[in-house]
PDB file of C-alpha atoms in Angstrom:
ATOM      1  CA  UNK O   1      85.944 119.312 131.656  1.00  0.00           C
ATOM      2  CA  UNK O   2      89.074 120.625 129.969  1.00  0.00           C
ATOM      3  CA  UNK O   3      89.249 117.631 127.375  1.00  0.00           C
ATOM      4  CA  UNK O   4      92.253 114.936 127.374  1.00  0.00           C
ATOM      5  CA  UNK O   5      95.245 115.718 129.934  1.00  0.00           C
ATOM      6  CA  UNK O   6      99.220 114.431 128.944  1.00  0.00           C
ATOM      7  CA  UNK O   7     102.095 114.925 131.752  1.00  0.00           C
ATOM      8  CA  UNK O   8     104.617 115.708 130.898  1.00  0.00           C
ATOM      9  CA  UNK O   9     104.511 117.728 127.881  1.00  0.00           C
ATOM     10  CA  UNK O  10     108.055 116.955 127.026  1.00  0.00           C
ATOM     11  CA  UNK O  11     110.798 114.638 128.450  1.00  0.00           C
ATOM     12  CA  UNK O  12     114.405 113.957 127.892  1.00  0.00           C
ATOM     13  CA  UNK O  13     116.175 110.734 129.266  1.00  0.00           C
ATOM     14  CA  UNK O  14     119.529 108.870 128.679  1.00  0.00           C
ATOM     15  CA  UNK O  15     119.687 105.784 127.208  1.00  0.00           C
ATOM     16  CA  UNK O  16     118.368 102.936 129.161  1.00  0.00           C
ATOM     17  CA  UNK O  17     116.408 105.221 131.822  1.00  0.00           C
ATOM     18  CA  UNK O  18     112.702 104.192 132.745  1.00  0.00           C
ATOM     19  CA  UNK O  19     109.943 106.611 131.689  1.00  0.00           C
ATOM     20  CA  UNK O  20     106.466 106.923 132.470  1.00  0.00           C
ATOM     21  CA  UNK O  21     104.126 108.833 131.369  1.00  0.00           C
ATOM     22  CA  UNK O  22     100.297 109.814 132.289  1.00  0.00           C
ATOM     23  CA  UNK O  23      96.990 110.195 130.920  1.00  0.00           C
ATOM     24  CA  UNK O  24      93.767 112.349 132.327  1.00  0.00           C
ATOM     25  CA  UNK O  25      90.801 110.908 129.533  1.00  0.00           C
ATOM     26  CA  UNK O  26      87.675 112.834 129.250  1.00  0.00           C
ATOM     27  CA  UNK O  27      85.772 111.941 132.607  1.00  0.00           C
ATOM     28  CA  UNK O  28      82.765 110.270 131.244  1.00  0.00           C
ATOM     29  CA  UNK O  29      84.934 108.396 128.378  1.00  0.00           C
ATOM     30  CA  UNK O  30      85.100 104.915 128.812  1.00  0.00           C
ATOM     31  CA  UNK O  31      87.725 103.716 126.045  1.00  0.00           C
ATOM     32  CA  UNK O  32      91.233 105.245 126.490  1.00  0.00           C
ATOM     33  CA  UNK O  33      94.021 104.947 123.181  1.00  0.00           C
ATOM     34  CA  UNK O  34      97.654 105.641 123.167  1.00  0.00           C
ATOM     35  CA  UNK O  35      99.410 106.214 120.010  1.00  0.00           C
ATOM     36  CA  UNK O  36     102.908 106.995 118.763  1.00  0.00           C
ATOM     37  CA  UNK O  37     103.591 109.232 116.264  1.00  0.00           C
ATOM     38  CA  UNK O  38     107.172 109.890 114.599  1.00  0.00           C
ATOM     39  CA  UNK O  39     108.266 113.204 112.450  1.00  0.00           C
ATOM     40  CA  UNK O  40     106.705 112.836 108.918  1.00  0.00           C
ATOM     41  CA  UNK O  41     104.290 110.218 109.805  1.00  0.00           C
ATOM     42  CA  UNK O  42     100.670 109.851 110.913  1.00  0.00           C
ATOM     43  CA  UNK O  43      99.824 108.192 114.495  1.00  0.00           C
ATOM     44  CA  UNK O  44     100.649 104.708 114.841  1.00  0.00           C
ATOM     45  CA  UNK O  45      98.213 102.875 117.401  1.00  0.00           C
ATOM     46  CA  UNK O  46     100.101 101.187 120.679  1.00  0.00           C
ATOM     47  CA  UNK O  47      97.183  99.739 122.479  1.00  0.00           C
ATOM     48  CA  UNK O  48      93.523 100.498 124.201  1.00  0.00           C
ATOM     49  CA  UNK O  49      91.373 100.369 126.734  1.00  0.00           C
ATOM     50  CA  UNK O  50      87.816 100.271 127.317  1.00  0.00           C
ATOM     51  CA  UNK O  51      86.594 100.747 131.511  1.00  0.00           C
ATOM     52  CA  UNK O  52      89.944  99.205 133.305  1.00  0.00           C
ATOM     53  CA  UNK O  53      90.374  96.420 130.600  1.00  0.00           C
ATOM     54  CA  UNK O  54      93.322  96.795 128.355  1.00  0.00           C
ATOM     55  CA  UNK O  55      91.650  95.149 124.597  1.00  0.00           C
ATOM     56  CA  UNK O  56      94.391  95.296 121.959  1.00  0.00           C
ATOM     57  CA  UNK O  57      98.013  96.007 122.075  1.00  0.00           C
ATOM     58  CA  UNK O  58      99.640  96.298 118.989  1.00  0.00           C
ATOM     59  CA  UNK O  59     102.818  94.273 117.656  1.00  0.00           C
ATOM     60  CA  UNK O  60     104.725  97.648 118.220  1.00  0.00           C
ATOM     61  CA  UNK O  61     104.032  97.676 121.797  1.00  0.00           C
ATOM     62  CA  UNK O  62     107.659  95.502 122.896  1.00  0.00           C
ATOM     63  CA  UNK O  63     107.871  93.946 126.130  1.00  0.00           C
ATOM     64  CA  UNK O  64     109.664  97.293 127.421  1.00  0.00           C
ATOM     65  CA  UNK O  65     106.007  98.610 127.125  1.00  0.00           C
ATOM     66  CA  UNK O  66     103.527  98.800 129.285  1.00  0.00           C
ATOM     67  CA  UNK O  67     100.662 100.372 129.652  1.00  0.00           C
ATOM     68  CA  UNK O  68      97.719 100.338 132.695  1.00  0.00           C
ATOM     69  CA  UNK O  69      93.965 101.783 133.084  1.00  0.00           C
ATOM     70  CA  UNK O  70      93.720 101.323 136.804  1.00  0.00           C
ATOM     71  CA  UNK O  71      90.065 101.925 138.004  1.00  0.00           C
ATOM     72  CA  UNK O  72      88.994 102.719 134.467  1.00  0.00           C
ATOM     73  CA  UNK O  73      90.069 106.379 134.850  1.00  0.00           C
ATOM     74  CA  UNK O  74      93.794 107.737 134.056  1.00  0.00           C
ATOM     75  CA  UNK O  75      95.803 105.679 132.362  1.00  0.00           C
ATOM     76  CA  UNK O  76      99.927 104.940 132.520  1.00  0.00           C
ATOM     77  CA  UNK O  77     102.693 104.671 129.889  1.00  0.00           C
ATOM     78  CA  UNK O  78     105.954 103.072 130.819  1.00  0.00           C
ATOM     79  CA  UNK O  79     108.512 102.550 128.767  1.00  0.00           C
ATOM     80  CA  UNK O  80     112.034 100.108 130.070  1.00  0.00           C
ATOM     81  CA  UNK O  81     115.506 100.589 129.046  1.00  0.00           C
ATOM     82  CA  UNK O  82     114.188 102.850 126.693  1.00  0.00           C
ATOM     83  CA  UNK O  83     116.282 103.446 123.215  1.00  0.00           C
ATOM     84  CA  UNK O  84     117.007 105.767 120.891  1.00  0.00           C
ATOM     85  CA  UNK O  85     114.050 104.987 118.260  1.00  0.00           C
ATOM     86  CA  UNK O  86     111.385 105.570 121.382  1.00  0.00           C
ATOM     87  CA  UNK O  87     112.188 108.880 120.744  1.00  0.00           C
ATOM     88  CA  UNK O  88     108.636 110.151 119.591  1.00  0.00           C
ATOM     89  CA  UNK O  89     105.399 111.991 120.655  1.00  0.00           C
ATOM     90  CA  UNK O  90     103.453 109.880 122.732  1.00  0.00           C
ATOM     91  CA  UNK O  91      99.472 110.879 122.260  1.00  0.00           C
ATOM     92  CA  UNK O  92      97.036 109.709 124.454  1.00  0.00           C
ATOM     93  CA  UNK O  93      92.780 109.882 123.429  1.00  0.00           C
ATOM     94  CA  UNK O  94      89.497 109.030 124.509  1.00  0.00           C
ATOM     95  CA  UNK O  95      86.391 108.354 123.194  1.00  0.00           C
ATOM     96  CA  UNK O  96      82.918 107.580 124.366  1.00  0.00           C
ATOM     97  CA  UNK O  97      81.494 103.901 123.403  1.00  0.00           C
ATOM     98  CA  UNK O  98      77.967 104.940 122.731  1.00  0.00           C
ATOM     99  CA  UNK O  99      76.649 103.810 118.843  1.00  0.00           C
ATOM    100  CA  UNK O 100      80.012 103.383 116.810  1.00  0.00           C
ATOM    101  CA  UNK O 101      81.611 105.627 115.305  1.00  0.00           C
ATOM    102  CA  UNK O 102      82.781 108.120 117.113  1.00  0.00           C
ATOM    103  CA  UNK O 103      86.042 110.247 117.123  1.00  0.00           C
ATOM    104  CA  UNK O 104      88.789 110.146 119.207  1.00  0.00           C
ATOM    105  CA  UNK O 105      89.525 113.313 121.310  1.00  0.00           C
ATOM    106  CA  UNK O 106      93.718 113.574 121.442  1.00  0.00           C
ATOM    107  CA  UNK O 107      95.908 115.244 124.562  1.00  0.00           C
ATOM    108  CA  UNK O 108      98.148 117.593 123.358  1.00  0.00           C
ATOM    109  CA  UNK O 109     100.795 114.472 123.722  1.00  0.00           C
ATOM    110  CA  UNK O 110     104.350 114.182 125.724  1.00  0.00           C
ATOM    111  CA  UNK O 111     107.199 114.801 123.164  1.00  0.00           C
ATOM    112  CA  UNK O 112     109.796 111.716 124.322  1.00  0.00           C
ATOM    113  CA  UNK O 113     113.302 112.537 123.517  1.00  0.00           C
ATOM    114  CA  UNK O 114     116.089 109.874 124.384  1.00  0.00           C
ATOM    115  CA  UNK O 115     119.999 110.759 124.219  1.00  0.00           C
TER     116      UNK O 115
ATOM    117  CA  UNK I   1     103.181  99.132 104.817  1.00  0.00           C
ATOM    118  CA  UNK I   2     100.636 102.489 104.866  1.00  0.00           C
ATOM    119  CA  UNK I   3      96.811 101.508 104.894  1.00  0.00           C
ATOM    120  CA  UNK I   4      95.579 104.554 104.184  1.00  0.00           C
ATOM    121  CA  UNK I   5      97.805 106.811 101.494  1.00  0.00           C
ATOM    122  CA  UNK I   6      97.577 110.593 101.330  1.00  0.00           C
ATOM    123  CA  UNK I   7      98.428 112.688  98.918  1.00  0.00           C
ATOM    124  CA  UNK I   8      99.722 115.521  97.994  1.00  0.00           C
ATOM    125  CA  UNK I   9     102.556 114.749 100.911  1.00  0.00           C
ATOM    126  CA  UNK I  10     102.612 118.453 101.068  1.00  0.00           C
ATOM    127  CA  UNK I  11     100.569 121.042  99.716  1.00  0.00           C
ATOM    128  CA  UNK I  12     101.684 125.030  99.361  1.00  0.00           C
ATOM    129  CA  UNK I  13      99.172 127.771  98.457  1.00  0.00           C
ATOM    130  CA  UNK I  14      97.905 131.382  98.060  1.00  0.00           C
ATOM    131  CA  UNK I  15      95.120 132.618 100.484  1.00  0.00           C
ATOM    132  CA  UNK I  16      91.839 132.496  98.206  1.00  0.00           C
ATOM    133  CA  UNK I  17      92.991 129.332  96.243  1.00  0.00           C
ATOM    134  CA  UNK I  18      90.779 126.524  96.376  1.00  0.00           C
ATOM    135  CA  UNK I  19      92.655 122.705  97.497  1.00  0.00           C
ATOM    136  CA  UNK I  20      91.894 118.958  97.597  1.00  0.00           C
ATOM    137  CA  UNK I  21      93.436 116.212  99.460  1.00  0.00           C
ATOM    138  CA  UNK I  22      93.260 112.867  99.073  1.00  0.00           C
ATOM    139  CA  UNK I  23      92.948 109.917 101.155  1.00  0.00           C
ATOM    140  CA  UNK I  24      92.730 106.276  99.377  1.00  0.00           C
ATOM    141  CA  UNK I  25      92.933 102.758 100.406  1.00  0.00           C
ATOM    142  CA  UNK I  26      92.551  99.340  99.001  1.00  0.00           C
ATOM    143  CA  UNK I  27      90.493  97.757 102.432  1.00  0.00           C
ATOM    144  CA  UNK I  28      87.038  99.413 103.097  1.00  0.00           C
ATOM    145  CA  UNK I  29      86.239 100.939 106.377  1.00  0.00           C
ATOM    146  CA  UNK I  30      82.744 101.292 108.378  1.00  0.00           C
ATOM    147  CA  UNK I  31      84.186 105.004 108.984  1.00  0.00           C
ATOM    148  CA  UNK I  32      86.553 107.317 108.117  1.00  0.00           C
ATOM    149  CA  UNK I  33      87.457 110.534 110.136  1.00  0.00           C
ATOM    150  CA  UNK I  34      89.758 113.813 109.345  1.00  0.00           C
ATOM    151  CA  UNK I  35      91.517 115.268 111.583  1.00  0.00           C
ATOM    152  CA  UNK I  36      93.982 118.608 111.740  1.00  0.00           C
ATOM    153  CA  UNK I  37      97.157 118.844 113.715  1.00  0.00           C
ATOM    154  CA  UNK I  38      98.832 121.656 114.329  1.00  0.00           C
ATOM    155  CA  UNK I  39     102.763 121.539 115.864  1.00  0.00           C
ATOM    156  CA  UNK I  40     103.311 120.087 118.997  1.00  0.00           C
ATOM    157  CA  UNK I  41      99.872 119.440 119.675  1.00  0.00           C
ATOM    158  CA  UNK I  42      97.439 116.264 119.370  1.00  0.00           C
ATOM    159  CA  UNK I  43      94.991 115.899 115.733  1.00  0.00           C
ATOM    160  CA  UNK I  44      91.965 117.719 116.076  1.00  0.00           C
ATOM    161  CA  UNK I  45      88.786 115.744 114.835  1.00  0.00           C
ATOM    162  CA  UNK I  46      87.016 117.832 112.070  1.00  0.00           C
ATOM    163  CA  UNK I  47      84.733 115.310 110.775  1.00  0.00           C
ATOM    164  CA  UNK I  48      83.193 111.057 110.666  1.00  0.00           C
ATOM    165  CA  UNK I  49      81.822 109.826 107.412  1.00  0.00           C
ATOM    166  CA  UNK I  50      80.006 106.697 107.658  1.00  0.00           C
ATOM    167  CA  UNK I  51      77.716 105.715 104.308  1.00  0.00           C
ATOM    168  CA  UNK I  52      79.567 105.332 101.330  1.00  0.00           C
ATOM    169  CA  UNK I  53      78.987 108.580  99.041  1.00  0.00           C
ATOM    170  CA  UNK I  54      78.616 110.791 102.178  1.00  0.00           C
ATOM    171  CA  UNK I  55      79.178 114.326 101.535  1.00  0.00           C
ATOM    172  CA  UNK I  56      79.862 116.895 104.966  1.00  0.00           C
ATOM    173  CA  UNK I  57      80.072 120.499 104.847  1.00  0.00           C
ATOM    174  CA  UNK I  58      81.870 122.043 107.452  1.00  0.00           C
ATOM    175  CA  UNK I  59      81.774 126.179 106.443  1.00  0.00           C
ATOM    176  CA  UNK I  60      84.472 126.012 104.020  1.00  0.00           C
ATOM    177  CA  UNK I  61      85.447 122.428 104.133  1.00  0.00           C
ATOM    178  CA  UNK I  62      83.694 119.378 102.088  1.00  0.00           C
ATOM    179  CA  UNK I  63      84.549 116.147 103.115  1.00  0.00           C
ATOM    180  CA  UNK I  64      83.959 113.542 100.632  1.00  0.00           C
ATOM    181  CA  UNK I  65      83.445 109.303 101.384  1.00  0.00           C
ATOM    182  CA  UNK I  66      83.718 106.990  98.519  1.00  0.00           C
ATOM    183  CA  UNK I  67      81.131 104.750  97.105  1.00  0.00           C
ATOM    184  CA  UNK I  68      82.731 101.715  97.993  1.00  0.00           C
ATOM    185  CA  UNK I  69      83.764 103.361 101.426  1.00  0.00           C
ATOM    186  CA  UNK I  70      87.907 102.971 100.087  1.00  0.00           C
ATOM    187  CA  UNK I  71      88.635 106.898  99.869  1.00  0.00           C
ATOM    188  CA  UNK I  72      87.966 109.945 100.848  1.00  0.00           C
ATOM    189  CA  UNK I  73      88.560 113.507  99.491  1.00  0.00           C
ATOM    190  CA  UNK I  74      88.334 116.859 101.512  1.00  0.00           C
ATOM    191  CA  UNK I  75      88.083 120.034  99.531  1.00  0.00           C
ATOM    192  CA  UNK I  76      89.055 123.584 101.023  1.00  0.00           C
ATOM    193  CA  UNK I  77      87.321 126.377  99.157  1.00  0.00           C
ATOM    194  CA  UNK I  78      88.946 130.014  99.361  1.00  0.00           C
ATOM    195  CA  UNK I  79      91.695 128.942 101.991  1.00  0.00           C
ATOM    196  CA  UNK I  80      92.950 130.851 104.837  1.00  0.00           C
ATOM    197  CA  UNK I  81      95.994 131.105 106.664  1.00  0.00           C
ATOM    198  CA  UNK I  82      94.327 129.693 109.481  1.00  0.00           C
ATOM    199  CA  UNK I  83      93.685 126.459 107.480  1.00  0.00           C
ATOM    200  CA  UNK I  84      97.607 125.735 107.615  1.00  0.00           C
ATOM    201  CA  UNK I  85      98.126 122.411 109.469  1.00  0.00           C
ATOM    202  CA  UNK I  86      98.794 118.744 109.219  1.00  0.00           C
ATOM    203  CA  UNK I  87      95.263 117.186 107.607  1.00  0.00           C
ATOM    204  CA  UNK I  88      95.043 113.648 108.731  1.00  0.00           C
ATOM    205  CA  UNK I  89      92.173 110.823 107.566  1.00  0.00           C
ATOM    206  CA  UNK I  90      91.871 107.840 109.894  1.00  0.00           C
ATOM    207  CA  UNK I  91      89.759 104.741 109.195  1.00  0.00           C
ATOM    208  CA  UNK I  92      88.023 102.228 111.304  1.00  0.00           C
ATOM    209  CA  UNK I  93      87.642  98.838 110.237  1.00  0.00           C
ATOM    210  CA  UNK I  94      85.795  96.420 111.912  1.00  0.00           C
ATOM    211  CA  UNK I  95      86.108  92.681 112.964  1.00  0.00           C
ATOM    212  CA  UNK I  96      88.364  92.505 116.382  1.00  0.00           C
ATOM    213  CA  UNK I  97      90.247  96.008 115.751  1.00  0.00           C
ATOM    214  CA  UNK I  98      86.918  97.724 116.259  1.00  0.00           C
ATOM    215  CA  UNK I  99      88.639 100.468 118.779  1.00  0.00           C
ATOM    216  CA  UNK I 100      91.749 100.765 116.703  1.00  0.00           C
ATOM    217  CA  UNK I 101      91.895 103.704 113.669  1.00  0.00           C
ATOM    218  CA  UNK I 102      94.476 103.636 111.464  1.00  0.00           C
ATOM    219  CA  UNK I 103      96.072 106.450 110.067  1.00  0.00           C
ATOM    220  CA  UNK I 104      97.464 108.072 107.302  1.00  0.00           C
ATOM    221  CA  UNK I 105     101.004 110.387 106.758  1.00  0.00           C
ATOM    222  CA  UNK I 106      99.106 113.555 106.746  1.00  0.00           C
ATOM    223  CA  UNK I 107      98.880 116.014 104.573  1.00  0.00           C
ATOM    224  CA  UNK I 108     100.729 119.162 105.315  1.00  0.00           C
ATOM    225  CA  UNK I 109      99.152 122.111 104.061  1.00  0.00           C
ATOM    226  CA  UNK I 110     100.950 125.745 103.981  1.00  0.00           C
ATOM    227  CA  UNK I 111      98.413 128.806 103.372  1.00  0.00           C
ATOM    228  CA  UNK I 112     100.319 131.643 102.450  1.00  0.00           C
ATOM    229  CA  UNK I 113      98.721 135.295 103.306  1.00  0.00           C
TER     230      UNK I 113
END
């Protein structure tokens, strides 16, 4: 296993374009994050999923967001009519739900940039 | 609002110099995690701390967890180049955001040869 998969690595789209974006998780992880992170600041959660079921989606996650764990193995990303301030790095993780706590292992992330 | 406040914001030093960096919060946490992040990649986990007054050793890294499970310190001892990076603690709470960590701003941390 080659740990957590992100594609793209980077994207650019206008103003108002539709962008998706993809997750591999570890194969035998069972809960699946994505996070946001901005220049200067520390990762700022977006929602998660345990198996296929999507648990907790956080105020920042507009309706333009949505996010999908088909099957309980990748995982999907979409952001609508997307604006300026998505411009961010979008990290994906997994983890394995076997006696709390355990860390999160992070993809190396898909840099969003929107002009 | 920042749950979990790190400081120094940024931190520049010598090879051989010894560092801490601070992590400190008003809410308690079951756990705590660090993490390092290098550009353009995603945080690295470097260590959990569970019981309040944990110490971890990790060769040249100590990683500290409060008594009353609110803070956490990590200390770098003789740093190395390599060591440069974005230092990151993360805490779990529980109740229903048992899957969510929250993060702090990072500390960024130059090593100079």
């Amino acid at each position: 296993d080659t740990g957590v998969s992100q594609n793209p690595r980077h994207k650019i789209t206008k103003r108002g374009q539709n962008v998706t974006f993809r997750c591999d998780p570890i194969s035998e992880h069972n809960r699946l994050y994505w996070y946001r992170q901005t220049l200067g600041q520390g990762p700022e959660f977006l929602t998660y999923f345990q198996n296929e079921a999507q648990l907790e989606k956080s105020r920042l996650l507009s309706d333009r967001f949505s996010a999908e764990r088909p099957k309980g193995s990748f995982s999907t990303l979409e952001i609508q009519r997307t604006e300026q301030g998505d411009s961010a790095m979008y990290l994906c993780a997994s983890s394995l739900l076997i006696g709390e706590p355990r860390g999160y292992t992070f993809g190396s992330g898909t840099r969003l940039t929107v002009v | 609002t920042q749950l979990l406040e790190q400081s120094p914001q940024f931190l520049s030093i010598q090879e051989g110099e010894n560092l801490t960096v601070y992590c400190n919060s008003s809410s308690v946490f079951s756990s705590l995690q660090w993490y390092r992040q290098e550009p353009g990649e995603g945080p690295v986990l470097l260590v959990t701390v569970v019981t309040g007054g944990e110490v971890k050793k990790l060769k040249r890294l100590t990683f500290q967890f409060g008594d009353a499970r609110k803070d956490s310190s990590l200390h770098i001892t003789a740093a190395q180049p390599g060591d440069t990076g974005l230092y990151l603690c993360a805490g779990r709470s529980g109740g229903s955001t048992l899957g969510r960590l929250y993060f702090g701003r990072g500390t960024q941390l130059t090593v100079w040869p």
